[in-house]
JSON list of C-alpha atoms in Angstrom, two decimals:
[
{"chain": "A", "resi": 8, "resn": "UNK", "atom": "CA", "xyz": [16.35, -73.11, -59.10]},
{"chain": "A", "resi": 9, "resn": "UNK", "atom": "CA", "xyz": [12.99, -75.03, -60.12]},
{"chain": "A", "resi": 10, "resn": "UNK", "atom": "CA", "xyz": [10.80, -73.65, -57.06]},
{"chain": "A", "resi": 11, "resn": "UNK", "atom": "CA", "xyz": [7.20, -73.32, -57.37]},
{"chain": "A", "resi": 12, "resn": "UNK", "atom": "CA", "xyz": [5.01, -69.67, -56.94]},
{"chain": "A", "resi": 13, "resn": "UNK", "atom": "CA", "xyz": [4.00, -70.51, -53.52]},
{"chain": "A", "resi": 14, "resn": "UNK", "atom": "CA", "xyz": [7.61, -72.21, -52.78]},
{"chain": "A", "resi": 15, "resn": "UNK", "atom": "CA", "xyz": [8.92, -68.84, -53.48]},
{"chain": "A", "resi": 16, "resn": "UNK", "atom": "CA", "xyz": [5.91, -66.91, -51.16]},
{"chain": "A", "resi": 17, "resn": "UNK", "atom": "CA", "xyz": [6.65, -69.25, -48.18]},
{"chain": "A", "resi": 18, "resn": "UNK", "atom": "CA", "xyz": [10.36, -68.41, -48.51]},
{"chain": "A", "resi": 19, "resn": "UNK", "atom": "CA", "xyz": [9.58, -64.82, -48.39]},
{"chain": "A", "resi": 20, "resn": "UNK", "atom": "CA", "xyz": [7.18, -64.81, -45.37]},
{"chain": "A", "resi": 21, "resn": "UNK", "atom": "CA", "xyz": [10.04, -66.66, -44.08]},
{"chain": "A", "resi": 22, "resn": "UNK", "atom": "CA", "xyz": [12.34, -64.51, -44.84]},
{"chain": "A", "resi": 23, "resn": "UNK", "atom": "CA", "xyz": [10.39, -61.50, -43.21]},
{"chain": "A", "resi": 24, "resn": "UNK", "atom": "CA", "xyz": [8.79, -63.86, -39.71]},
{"chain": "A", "resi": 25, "resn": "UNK", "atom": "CA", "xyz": [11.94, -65.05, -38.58]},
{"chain": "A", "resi": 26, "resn": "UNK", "atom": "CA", "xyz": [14.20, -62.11, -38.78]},
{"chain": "A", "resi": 27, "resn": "UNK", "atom": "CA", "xyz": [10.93, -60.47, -36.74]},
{"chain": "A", "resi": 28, "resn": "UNK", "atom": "CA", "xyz": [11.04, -63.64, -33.92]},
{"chain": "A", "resi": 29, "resn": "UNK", "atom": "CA", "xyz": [14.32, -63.36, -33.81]},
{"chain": "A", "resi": 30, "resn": "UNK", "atom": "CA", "xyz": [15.19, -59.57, -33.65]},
{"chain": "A", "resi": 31, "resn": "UNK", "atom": "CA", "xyz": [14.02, -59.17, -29.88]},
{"chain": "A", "resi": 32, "resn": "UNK", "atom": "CA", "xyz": [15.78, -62.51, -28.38]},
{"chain": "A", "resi": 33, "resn": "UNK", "atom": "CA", "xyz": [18.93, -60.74, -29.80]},
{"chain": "A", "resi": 34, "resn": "UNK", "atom": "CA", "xyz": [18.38, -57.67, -28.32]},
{"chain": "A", "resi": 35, "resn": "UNK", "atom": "CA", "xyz": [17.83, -59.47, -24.73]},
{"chain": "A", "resi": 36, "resn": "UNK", "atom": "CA", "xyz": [20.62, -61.34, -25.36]},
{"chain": "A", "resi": 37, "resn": "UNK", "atom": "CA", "xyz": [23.06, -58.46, -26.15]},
{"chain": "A", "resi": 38, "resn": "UNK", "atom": "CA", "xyz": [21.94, -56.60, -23.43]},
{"chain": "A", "resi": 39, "resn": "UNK", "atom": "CA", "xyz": [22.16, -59.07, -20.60]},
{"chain": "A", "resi": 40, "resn": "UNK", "atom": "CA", "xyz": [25.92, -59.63, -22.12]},
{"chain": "A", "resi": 41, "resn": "UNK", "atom": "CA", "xyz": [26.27, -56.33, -22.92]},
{"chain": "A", "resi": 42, "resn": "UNK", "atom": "CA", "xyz": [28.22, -57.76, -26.00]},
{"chain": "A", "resi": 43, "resn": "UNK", "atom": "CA", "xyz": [27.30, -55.58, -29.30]},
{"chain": "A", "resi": 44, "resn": "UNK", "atom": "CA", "xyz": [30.50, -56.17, -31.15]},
{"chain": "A", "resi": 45, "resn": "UNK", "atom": "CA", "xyz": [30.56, -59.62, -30.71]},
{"chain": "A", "resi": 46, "resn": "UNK", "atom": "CA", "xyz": [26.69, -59.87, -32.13]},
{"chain": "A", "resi": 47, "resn": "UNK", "atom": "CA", "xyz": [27.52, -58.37, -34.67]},
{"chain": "A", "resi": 48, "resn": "UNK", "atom": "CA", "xyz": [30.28, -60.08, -35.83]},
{"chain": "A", "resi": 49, "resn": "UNK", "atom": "CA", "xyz": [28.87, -63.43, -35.04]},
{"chain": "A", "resi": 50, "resn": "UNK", "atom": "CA", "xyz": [25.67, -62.47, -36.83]},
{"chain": "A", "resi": 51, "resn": "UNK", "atom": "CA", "xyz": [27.81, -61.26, -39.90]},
{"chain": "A", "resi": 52, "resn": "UNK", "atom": "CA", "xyz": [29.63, -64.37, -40.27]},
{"chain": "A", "resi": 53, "resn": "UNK", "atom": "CA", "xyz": [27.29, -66.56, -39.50]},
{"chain": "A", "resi": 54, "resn": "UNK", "atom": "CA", "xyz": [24.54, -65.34, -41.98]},
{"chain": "A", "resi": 55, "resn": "UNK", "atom": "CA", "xyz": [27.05, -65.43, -44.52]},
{"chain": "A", "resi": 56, "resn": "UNK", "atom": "CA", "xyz": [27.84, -69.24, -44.08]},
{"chain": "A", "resi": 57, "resn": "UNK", "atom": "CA", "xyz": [23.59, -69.73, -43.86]},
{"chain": "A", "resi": 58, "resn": "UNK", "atom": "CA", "xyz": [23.28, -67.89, -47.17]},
{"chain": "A", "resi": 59, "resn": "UNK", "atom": "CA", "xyz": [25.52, -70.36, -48.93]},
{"chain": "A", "resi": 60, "resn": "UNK", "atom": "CA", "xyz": [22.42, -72.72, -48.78]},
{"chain": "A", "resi": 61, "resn": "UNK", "atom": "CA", "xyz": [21.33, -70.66, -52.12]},
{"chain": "A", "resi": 62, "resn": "UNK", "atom": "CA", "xyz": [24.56, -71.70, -53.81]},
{"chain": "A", "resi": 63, "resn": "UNK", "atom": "CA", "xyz": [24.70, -75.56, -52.42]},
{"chain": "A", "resi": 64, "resn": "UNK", "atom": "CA", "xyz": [21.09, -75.82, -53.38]},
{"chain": "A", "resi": 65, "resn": "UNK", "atom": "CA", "xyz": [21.62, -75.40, -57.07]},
{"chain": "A", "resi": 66, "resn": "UNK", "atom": "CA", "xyz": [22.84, -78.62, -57.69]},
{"chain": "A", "resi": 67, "resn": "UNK", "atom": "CA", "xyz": [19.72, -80.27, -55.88]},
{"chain": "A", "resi": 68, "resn": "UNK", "atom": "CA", "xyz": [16.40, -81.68, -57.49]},
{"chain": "A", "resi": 69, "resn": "UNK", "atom": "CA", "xyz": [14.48, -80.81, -54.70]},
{"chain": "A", "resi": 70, "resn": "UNK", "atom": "CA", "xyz": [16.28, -77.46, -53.18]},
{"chain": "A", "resi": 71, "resn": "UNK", "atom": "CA", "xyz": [13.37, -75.80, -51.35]},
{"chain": "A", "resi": 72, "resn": "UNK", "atom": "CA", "xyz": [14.21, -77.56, -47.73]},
{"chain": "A", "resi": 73, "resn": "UNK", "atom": "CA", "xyz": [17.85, -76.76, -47.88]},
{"chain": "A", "resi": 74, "resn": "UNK", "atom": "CA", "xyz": [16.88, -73.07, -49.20]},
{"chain": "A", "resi": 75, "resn": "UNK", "atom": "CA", "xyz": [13.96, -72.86, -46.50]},
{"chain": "A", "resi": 76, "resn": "UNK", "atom": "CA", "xyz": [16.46, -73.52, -43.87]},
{"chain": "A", "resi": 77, "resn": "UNK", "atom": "CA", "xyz": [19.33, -71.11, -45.10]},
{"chain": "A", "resi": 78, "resn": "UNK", "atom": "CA", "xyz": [17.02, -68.46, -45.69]},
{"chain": "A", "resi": 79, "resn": "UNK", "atom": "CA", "xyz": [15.72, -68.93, -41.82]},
{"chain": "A", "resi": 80, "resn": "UNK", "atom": "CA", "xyz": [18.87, -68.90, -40.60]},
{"chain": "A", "resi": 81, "resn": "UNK", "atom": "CA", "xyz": [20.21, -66.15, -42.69]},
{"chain": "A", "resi": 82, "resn": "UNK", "atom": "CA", "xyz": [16.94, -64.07, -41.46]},
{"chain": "A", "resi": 83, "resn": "UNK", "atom": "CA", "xyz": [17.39, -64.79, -37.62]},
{"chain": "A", "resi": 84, "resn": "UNK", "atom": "CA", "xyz": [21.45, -64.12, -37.67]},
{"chain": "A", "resi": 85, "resn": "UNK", "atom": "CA", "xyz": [20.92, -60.91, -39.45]},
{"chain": "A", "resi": 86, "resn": "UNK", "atom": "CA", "xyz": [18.51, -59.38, -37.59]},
{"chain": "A", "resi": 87, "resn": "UNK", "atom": "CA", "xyz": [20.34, -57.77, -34.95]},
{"chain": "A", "resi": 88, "resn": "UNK", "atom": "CA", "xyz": [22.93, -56.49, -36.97]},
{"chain": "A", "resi": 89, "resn": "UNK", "atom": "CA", "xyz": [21.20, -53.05, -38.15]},
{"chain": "A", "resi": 90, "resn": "UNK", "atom": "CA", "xyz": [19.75, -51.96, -34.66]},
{"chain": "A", "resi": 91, "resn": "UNK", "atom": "CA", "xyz": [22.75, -53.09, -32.01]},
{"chain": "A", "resi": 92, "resn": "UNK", "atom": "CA", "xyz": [25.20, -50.74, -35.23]},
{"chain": "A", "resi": 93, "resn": "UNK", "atom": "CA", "xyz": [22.59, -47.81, -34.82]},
{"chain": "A", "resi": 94, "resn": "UNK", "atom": "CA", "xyz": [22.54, -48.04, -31.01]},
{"chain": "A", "resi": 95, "resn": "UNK", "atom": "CA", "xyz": [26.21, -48.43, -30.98]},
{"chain": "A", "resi": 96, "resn": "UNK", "atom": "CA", "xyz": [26.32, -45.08, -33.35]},
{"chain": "A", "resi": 97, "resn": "UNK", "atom": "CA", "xyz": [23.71, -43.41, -31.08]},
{"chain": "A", "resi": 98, "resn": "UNK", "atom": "CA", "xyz": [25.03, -44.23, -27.49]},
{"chain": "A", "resi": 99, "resn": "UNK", "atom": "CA", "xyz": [28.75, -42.51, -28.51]},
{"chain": "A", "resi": 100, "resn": "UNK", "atom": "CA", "xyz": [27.38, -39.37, -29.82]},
{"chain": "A", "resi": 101, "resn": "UNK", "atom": "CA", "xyz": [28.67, -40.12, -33.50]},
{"chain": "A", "resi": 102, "resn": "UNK", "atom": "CA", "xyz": [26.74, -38.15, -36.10]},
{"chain": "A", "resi": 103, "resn": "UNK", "atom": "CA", "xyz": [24.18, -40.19, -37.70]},
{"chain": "A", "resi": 104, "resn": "UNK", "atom": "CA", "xyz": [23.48, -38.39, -40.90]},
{"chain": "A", "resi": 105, "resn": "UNK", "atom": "CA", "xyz": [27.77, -38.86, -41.69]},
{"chain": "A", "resi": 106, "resn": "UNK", "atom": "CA", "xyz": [27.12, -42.97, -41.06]},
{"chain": "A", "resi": 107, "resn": "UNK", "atom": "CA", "xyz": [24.37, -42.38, -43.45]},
{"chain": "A", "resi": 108, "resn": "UNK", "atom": "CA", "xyz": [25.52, -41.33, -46.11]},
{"chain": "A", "resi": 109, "resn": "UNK", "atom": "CA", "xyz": [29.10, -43.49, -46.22]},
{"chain": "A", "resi": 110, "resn": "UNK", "atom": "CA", "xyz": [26.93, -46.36, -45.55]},
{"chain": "A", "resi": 111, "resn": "UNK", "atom": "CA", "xyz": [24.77, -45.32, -48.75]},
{"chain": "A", "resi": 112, "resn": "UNK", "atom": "CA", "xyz": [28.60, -44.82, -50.81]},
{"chain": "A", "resi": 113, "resn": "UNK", "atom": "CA", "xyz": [29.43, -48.12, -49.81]},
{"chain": "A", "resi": 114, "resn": "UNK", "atom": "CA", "xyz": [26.18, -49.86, -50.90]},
{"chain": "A", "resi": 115, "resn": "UNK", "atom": "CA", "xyz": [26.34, -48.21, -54.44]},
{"chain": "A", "resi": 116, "resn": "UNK", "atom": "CA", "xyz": [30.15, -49.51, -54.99]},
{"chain": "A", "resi": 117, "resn": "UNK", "atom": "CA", "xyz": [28.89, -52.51, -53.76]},
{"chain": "A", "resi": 118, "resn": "UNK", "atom": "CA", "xyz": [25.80, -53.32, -56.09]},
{"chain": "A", "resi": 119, "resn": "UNK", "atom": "CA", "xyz": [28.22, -51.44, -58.86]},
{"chain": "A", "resi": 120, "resn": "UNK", "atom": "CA", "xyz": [30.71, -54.49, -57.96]},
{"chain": "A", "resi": 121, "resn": "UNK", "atom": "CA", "xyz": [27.92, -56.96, -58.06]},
{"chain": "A", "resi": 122, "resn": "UNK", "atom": "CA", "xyz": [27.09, -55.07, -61.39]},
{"chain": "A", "resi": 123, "resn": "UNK", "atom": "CA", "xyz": [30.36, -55.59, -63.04]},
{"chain": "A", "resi": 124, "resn": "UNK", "atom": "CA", "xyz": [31.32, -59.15, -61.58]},
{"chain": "A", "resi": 125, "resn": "UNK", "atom": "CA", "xyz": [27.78, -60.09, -63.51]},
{"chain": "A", "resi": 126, "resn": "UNK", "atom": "CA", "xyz": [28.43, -58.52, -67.08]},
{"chain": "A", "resi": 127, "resn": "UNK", "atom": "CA", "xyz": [31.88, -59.64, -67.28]},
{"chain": "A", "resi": 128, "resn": "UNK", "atom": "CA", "xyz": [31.39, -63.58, -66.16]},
{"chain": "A", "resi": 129, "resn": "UNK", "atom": "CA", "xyz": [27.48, -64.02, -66.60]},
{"chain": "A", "resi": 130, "resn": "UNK", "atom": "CA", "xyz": [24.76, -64.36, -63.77]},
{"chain": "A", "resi": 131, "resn": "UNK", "atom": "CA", "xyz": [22.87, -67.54, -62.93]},
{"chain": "A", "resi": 132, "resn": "UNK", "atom": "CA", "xyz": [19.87, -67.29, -60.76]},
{"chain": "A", "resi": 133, "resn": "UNK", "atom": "CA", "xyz": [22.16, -68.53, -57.50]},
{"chain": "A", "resi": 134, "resn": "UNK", "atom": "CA", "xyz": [24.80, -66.27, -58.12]},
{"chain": "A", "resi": 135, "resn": "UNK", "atom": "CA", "xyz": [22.35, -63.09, -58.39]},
{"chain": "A", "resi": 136, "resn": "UNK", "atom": "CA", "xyz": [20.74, -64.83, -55.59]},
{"chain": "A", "resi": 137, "resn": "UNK", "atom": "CA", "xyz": [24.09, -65.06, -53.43]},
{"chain": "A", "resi": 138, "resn": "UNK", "atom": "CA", "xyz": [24.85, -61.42, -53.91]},
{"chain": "A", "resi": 139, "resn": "UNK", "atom": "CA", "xyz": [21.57, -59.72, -53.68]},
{"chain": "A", "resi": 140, "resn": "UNK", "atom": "CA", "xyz": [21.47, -61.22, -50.18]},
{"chain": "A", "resi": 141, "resn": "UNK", "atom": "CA", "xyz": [25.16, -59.69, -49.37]},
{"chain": "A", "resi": 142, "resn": "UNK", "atom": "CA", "xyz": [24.12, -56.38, -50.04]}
]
């Protein structure tokens, strides 16, 4: 993607600082509305347009704004996601270890998916990019 060492460092502390920023406003937020589901599936759909940046960025000679930005975004929209699905698990009295564990199947036919879409059409550096950050 032609990005520098420290390029790369500042999109991984802001990868990590924003998603921390942004993980309590979302938790206010969703409990002043009371509306898990629909933070979730805003912060699932949005994240996934915000990752896009990686693709759309490819084609760029200077990429590291438009990848800054997306990865931001993608870190802030996601955040919530995890905690507001364990809470939700937690408040109904659903056993935890069974979420677990098909939450662990799923991941490993996922990156087996990822795994197989990559040896049979090739991997770039945004397409391995694209689909680490789906997983």
């Amino acid at each position: 993607m032609g990005l520098a060492g420290s390029q790369i460092g500042q999109i991984g502390f802001l990868l990590m600082a924003t998603g921390v920023i942004a993980q309590p406003a979302w938790g206010l937020l969703t409990d002043y509305f009371r509306a898990e589901r629909t933070v979730i599936v805003v912060g699932e759909i949005t994240s996934a347009v915000a990752i896009l940046s990686y693709v759309v960025s490819g084609g760029l000679s200077e990429p590291f704004l438009l990848i800054a930005v997306g990865t931001a975004a993608y870190s802030a929209l996601r955040a919530p996601i995890a905690p507001i699905a364990t809470g939700m698990v937690l408040s109904r009295g659903i056993n935890y270890g069974s979420v677990l564990a098909f939450g662990s199947l799923a991941f490993a036919i996922g990156a087996s998916d990822s795994a197989l879409w990559s040896a049979i059409w090739g991997a770039s550096p945004s397409s391995i990019s694209t689909l680490s950050a789906w997983h």
